[in-house]
Tab-separated table of C-alpha atoms in Angstrom:
chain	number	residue	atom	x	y	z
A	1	UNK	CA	0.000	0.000	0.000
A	2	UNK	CA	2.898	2.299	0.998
A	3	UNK	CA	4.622	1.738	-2.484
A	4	UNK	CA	1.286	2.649	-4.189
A	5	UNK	CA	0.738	6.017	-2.267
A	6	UNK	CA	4.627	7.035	-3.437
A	7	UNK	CA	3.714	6.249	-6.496
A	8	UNK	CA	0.632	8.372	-6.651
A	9	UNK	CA	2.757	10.874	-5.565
A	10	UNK	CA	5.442	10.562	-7.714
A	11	UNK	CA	2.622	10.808	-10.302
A	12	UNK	CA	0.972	13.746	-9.320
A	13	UNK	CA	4.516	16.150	-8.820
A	14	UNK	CA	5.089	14.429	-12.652
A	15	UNK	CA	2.532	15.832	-13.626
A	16	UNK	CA	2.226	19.357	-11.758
A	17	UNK	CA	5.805	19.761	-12.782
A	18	UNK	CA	4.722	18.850	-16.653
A	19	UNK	CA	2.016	21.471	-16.374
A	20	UNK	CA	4.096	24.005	-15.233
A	21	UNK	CA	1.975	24.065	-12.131
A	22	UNK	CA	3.736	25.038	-9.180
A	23	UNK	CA	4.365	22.951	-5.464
A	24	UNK	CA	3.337	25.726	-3.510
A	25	UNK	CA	1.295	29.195	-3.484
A	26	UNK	CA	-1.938	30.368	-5.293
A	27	UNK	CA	-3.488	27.697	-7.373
A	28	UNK	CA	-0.490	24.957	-6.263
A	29	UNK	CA	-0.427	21.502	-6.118
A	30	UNK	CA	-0.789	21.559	-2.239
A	31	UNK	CA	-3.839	23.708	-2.312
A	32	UNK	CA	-5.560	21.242	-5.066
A	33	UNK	CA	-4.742	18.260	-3.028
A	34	UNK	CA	-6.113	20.137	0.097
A	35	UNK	CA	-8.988	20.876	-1.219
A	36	UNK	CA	-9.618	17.640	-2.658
A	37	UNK	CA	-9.002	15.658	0.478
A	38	UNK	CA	-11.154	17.938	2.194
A	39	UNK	CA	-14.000	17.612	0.099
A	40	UNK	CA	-14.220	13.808	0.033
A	41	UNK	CA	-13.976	13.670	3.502
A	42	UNK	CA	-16.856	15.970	4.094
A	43	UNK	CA	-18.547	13.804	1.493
A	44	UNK	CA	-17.875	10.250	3.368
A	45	UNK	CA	-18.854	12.498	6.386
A	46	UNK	CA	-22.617	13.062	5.008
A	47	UNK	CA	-22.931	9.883	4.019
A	48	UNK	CA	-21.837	8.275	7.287
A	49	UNK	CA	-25.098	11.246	8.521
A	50	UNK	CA	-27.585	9.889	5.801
A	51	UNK	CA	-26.629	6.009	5.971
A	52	UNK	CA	-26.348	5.487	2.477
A	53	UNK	CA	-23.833	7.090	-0.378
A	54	UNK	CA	-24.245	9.999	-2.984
A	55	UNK	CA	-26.907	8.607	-5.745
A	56	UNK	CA	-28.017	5.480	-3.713
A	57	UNK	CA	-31.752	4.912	-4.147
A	58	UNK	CA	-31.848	4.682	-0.865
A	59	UNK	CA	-32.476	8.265	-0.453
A	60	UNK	CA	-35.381	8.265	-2.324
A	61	UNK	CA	-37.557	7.527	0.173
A	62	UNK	CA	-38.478	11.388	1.466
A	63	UNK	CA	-36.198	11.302	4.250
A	64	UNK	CA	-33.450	13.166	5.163
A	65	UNK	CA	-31.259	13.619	1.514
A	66	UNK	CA	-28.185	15.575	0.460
A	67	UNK	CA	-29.635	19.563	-0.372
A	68	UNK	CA	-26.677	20.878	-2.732
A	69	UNK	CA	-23.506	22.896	-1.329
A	70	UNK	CA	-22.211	25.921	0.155
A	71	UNK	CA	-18.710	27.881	-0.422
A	72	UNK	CA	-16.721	28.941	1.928
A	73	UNK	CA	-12.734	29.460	2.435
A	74	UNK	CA	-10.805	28.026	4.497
A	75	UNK	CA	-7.212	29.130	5.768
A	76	UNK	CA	-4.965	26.027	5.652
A	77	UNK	CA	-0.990	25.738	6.074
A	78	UNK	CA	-1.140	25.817	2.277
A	79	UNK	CA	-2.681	28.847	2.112
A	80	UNK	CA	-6.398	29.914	1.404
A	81	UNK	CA	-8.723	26.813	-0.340
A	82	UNK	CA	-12.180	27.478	-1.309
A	83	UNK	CA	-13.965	24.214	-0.738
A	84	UNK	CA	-17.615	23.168	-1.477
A	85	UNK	CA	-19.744	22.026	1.819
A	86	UNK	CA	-22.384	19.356	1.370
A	87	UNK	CA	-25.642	20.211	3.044
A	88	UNK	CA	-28.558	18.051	3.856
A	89	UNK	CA	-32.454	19.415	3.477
A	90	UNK	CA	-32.829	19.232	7.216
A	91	UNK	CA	-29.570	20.978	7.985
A	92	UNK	CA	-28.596	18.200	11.028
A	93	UNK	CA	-25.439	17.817	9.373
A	94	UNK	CA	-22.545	18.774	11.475
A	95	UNK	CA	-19.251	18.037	9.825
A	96	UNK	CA	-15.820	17.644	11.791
A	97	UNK	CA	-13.027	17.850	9.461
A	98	UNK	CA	-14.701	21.466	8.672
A	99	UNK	CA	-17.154	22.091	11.098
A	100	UNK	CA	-19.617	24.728	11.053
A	101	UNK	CA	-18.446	28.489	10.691
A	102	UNK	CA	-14.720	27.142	11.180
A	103	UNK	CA	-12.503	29.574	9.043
A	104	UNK	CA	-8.990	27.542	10.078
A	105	UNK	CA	-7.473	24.166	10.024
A	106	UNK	CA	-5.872	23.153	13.597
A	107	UNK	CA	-2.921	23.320	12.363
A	108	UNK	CA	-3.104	27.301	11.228
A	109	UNK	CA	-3.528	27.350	15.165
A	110	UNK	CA	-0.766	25.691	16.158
A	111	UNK	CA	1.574	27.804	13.520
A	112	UNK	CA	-0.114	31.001	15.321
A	113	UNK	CA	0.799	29.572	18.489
A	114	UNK	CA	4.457	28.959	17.796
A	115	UNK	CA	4.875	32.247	15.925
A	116	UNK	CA	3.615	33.948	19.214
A	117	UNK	CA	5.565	31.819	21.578
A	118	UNK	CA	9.096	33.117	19.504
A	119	UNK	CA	7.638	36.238	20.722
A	120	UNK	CA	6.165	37.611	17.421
A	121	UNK	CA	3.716	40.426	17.532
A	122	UNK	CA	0.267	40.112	16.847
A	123	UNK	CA	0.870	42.303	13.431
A	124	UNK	CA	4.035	40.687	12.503
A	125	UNK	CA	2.450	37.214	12.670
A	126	UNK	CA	-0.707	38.525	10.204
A	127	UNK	CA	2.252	39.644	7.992
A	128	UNK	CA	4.142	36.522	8.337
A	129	UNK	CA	0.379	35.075	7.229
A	130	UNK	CA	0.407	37.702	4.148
A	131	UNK	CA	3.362	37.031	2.951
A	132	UNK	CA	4.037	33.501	2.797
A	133	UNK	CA	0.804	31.919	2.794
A	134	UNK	CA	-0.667	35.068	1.230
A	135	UNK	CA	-3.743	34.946	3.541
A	136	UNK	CA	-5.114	37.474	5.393
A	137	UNK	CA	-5.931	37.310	8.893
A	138	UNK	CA	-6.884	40.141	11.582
A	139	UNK	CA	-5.046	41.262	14.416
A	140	UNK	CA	-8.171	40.220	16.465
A	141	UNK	CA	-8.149	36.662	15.331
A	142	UNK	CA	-4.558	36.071	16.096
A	143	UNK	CA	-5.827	37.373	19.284
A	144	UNK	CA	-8.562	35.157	19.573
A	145	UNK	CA	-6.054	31.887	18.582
A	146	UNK	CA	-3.416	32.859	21.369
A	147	UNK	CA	-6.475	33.865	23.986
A	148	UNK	CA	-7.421	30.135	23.820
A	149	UNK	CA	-4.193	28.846	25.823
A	150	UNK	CA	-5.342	30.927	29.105
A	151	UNK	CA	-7.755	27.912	30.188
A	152	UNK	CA	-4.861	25.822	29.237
A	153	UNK	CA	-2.400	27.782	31.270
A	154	UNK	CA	-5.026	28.182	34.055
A	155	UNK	CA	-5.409	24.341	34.770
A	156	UNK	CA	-1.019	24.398	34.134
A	157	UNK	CA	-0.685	26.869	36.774
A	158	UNK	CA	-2.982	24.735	39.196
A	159	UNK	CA	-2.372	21.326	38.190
A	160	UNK	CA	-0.819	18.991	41.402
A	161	UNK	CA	2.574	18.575	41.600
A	162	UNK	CA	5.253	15.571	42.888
A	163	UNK	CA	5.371	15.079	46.944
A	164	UNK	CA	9.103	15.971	47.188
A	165	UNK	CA	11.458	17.670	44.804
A	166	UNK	CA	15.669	17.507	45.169
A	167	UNK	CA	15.772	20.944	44.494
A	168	UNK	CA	13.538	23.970	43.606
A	169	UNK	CA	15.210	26.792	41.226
A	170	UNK	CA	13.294	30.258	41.781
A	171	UNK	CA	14.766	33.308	39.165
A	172	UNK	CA	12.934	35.938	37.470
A	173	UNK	CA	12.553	37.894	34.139
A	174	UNK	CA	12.232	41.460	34.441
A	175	UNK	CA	9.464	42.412	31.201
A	176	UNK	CA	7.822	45.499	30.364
A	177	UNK	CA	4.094	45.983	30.938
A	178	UNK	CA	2.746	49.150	30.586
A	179	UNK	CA	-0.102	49.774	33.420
A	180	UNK	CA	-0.377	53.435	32.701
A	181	UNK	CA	2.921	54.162	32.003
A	182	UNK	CA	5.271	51.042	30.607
A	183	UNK	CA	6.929	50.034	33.623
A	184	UNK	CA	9.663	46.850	34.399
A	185	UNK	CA	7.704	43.844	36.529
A	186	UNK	CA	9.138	40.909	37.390
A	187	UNK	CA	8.111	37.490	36.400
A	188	UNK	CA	8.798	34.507	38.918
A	189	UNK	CA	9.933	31.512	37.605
A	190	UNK	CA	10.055	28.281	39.749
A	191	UNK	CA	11.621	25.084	38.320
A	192	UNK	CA	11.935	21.647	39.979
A	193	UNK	CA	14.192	18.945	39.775
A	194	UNK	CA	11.976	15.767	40.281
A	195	UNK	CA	13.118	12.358	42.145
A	196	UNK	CA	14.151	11.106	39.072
A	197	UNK	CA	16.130	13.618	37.563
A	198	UNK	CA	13.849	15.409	35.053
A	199	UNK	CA	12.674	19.230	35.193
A	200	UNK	CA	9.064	20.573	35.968
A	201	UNK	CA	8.273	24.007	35.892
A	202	UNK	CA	6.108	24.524	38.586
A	203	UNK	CA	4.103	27.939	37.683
A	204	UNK	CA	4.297	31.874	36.779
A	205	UNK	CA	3.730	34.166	39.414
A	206	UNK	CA	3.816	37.804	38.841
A	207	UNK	CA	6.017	39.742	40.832
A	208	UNK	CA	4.847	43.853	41.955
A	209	UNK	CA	7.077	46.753	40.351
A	210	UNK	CA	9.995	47.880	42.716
A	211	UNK	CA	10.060	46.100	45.817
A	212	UNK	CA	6.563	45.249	46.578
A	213	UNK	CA	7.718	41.224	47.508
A	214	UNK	CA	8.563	40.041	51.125
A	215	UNK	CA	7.618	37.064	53.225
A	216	UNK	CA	4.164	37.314	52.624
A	217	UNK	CA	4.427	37.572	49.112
A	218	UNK	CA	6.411	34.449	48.793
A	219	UNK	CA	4.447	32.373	51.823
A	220	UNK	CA	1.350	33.387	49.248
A	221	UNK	CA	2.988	31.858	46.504
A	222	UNK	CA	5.320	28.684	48.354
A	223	UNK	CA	1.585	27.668	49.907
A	224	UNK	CA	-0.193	27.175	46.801
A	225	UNK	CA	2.968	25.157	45.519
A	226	UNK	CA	2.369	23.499	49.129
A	227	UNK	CA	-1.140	23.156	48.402
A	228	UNK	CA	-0.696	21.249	44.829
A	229	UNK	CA	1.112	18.577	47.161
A	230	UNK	CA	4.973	19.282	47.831
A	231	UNK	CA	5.150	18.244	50.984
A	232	UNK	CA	8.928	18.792	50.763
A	233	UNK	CA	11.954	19.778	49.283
A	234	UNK	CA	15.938	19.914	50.180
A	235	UNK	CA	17.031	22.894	48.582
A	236	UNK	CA	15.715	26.095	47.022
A	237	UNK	CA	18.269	27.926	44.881
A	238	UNK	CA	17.574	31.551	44.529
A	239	UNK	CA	19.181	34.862	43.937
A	240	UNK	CA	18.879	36.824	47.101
A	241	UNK	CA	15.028	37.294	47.117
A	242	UNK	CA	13.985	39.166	49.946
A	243	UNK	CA	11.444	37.848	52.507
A	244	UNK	CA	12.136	33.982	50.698
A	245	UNK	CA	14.118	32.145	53.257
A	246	UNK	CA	11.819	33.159	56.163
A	247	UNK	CA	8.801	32.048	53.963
A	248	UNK	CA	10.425	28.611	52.872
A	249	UNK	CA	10.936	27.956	57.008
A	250	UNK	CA	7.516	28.413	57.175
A	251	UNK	CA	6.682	26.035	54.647
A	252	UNK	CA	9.245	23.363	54.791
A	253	UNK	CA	11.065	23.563	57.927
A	254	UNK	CA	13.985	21.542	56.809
A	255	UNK	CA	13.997	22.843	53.406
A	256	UNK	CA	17.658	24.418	52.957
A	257	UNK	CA	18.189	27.872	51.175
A	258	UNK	CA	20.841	28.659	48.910
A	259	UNK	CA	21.789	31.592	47.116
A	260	UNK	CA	23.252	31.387	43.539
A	261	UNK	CA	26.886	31.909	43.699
A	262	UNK	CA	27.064	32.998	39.854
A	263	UNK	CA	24.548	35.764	40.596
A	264	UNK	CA	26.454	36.884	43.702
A	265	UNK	CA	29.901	37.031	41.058
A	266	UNK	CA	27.695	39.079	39.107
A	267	UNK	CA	26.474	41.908	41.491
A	268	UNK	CA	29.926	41.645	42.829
A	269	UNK	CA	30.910	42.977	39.367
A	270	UNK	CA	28.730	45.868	39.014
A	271	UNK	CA	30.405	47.547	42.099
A	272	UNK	CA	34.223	47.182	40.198
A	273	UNK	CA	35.905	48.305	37.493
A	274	UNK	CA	35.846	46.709	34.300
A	275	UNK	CA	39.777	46.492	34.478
A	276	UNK	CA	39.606	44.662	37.939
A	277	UNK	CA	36.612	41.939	36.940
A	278	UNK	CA	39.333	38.841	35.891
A	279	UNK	CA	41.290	39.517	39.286
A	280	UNK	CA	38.478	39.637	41.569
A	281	UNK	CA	37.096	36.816	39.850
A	282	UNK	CA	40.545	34.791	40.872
A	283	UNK	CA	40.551	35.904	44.696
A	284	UNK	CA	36.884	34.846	45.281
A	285	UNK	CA	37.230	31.822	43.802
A	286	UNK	CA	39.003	29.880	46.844
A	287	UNK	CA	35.866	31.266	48.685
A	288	UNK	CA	32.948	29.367	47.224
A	289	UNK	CA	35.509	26.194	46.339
A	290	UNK	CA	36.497	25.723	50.038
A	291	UNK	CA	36.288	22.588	51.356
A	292	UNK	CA	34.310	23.770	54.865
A	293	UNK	CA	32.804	26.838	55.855
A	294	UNK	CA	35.642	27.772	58.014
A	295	UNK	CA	38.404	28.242	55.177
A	296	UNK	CA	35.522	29.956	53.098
A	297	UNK	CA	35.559	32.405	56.194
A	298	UNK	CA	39.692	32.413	56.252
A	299	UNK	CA	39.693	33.026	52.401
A	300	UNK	CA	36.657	35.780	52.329
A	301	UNK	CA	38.862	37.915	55.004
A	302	UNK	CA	42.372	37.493	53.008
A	303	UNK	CA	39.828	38.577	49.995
A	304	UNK	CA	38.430	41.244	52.229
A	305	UNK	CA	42.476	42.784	53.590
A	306	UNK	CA	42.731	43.024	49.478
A	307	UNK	CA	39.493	44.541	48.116
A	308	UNK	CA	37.803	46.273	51.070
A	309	UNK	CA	39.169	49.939	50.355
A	310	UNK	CA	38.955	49.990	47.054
A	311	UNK	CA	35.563	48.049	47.030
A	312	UNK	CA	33.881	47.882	50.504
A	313	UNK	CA	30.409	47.465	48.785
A	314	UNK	CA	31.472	43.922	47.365
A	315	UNK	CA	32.366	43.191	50.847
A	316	UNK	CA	29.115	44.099	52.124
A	317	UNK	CA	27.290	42.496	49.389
A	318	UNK	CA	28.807	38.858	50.284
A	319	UNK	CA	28.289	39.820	54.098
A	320	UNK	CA	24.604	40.173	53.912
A	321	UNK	CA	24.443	36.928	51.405
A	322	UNK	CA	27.105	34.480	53.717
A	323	UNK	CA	24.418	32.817	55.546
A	324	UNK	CA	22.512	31.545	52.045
A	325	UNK	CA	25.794	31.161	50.448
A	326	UNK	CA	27.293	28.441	52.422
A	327	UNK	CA	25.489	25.570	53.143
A	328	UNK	CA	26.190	24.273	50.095
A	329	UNK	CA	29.741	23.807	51.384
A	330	UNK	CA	28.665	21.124	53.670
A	331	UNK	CA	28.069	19.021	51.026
A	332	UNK	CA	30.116	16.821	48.183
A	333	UNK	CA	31.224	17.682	44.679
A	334	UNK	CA	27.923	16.199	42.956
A	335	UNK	CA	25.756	18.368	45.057
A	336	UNK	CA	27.504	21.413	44.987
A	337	UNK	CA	27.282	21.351	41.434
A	338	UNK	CA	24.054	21.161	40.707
A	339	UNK	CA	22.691	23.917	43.591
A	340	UNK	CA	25.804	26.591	43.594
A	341	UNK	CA	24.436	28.183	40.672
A	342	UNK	CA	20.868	28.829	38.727
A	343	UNK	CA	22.693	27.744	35.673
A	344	UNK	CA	19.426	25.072	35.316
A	345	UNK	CA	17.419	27.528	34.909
A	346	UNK	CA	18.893	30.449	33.054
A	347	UNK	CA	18.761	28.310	29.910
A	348	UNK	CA	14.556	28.333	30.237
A	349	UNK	CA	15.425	32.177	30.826
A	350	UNK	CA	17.107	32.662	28.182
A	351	UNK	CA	14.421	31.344	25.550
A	352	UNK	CA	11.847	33.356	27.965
A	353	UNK	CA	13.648	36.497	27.106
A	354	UNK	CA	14.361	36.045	23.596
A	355	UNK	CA	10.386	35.774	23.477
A	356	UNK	CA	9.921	38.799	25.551
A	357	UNK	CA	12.776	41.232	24.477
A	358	UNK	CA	10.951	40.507	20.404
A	359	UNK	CA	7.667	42.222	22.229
A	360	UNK	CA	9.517	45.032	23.635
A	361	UNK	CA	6.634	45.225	26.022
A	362	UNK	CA	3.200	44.198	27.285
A	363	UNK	CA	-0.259	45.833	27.474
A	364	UNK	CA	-1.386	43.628	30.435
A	365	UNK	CA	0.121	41.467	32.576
A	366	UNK	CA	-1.971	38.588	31.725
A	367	UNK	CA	-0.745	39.211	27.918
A	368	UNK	CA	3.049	39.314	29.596
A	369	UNK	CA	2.128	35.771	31.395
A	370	UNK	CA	0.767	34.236	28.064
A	371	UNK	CA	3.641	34.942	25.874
A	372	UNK	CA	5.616	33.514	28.948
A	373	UNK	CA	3.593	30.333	29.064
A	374	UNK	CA	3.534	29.867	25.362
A	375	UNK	CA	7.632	30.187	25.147
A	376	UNK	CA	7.294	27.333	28.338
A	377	UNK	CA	5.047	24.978	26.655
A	378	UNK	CA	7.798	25.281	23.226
A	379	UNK	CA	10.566	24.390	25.091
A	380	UNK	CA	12.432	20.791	23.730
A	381	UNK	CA	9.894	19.706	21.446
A	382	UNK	CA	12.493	16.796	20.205
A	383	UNK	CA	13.048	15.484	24.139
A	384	UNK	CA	16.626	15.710	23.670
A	385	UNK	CA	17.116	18.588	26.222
A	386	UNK	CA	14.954	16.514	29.055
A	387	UNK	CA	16.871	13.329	28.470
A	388	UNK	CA	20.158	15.028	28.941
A	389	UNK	CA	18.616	16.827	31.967
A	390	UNK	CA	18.047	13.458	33.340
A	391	UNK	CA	21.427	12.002	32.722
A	392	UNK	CA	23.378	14.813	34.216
A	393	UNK	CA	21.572	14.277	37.508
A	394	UNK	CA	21.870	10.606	37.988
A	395	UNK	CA	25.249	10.963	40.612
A	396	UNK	CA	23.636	13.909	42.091
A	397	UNK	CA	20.259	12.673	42.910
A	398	UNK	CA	22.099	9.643	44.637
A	399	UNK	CA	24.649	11.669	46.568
A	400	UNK	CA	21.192	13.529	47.530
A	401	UNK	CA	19.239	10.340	48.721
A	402	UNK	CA	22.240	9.843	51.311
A	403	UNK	CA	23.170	13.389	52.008
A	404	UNK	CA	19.140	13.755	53.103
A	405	UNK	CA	18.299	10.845	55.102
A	406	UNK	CA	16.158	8.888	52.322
A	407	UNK	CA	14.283	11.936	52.101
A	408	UNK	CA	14.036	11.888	48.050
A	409	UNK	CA	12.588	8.113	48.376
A	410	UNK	CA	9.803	8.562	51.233
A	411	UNK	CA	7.674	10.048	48.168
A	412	UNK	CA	7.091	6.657	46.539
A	413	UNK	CA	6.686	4.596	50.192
């Protein structure tokens, strides 16, 4: 059967290509085909309806009978197809393939949806329509398409998540939303390494503009994650977000909280001179790759009698972070790997902003949430990312089982 479809294929671009009738575009091959498929489905569609075929006597016996056709276009991946509807005399006929006042195939949708989550306007993605499928679609109705993943993101945001989690990565992306005046708002971010190695992200929570989050904000938002069933977790990684490690001793009172070491390199930076970056770089390394707590302290105050004049606010800056920074120091090589940095996550960040930054900036924060969620939900569509993901965490997640007391495994008892 395969080796007669080729065929008929190999027939029919033969042919096309003998006529001078092009693949693609107005009045191609692919829009002829498209239309033709369509049509005989609808056809084997009414007579499934009826319960007899096109020109079978058996409609001749005043009942229910075919009633003529209809036009109406249709916006396909091959571009625009006018196709003929069958109708019946009693109009009960509802179709699927087409169904009634349906303008798009599914899969005009889904390239809608993908154009969106790369962070294409609403206007660029009805000229992206124009121009290569040369079909014209509204603002509005790109609107409408993209407006249909909020239920979708709705039952995402709330759906129940794993008992325990190794770790829990929390980072944000600063976008524009313009609430009055356009305005920077962060985005929260929480991703999840699970028991057996893969990544979840757990939800979207929108952050207030300036500093409008503290322990209640984050005891709101570390409940509901509570509330969709983690009953634990060992570490949360985050970048100095005020109010969190009060709020995560209120929710998991043996969860540990670390702050990312590559964000704390960074700030350290912005108080420094280009010139000096690589050196101070070199002198806090020793710091957060000592072997205990008490030679990070012995190498932070030999960095300290070097930098402290010339920099005091660096000084201060690791100072007020030392008591997230360390307790990953307590810990073995596999661990501190995988929590001393946000590293997981900034690659999901970095696809987030590429989405975001191509917007410029929001209307709504709901709109700055969707184009989030979409850019989520496009993430690894081949599954390679995930199943390196998993491999990478393999020594960890056992060095993890010992380091907390079987906790990782009590999820499955």
């Amino acid at each position: 059967m395969d080796a007669v479809d080729e065929e008929l294929v190999r027939q029919l671009t033969e042919r096309a290509r003998a006529e001078g009738l092009q693949l693609t575009g107005e009045g191609g091959l692919l829009q002829k085909l498209t239309k033709l498929v369509m049509e005989s489905a609808l056809e084997g569609e009414l007579d499934d309806h009826l319960g007899y075929g096109k020109h079978d006597p058996a409609g001749r016996d005043g009942g229910n009978s075919r009633n003529g056709r209809r036009s109406k276009t249709v916006l396909t991946e091959a571009g625009p197809v006018e196709i003929s509807v069958p109708r019946d005399r009693d109009a009960s006929f509802e179709p699927r393939i087409v169904a009634k006042r349906q303008r798009r195939l599914s899969g005009v949708d889904d390239l809608v949806l993908s154009l969106s989550a790369k962070g294409l306007t609403h206007g660029e993605i009805a000229a992206h329509l124009a121009e290569v499928y040369g079909a014209e679609v509204s603002k509005q109705t790109i609107s409408t398409i993209t407006d249909r993943v909020l239920e979708g993101m709705g039952e995402w945001q709330n759906r129940p998540l794993d008992p325990v989690y190794a770790v829990i990565f929390i980072d944000c992306v600063n976008v524009k939303i313009r609430d009055g005046q356009v305005a920077n708002r962060p985005i929260y971010v929480a991703l999840a390494v699970t028991v057996d190695g893969t990544r979840d992200i757990l939800g979207l929570w929108a952050g207030e503009h300036g500093d409008g989050e503290g322990a209640k904000y984050w005891l709101r938002v570390l409940t509901e994650i509570k509330n969709r069933g983690v009953a634990d977790c060992c570490i949360v990684v985050c970048d100095g977000l005020k109010g969190l490690p009060d709020a995560v001793s209120a929710v998991w009172q043996q969860t540990i909280v670390q702050t990312c070491v590559v964000h704390l390199l960074r700030n350290s930076f912005r108080y420094a001179s280009r010139k000096d970056w690589s050196q101070i770089a070199k002198d806090l390394k020793p710091v957060y790759t000592a072997p205990s707590e008490a030679a990070a302290l012995d190498r932070f105050a030999e960095f300290a009698g070097t930098w402290e004049k010339r920099y005091p606010a660096i000084i201060g800056l690791w100072t007020n972070a030392w008591a997230e920074f360390v307790p990953f120091l307590q810990f073995d090589t596999e661990i501190r790997t995988v929590i001393c940095t946000t590293n997981a996550i900034e690659s999901i960040n970095a696809r987030i902003r590429r989405a975001v930054n191509a917007r410029g900036h929001f209307p709504t924060e709901q709109a700055a949430l969707k184009c989030i969620y979409l850019a989520i939900m496009s993430l690894d569509p081949t599954g390679k990312g995930r199943k390196r993901w998993s491999n990478r965490w393999k020594a960890a997640l056992n060095a993890f089982q010992i380091t907390f007391d079987g906790r990782l495994s009590a999820s499955s008892n």
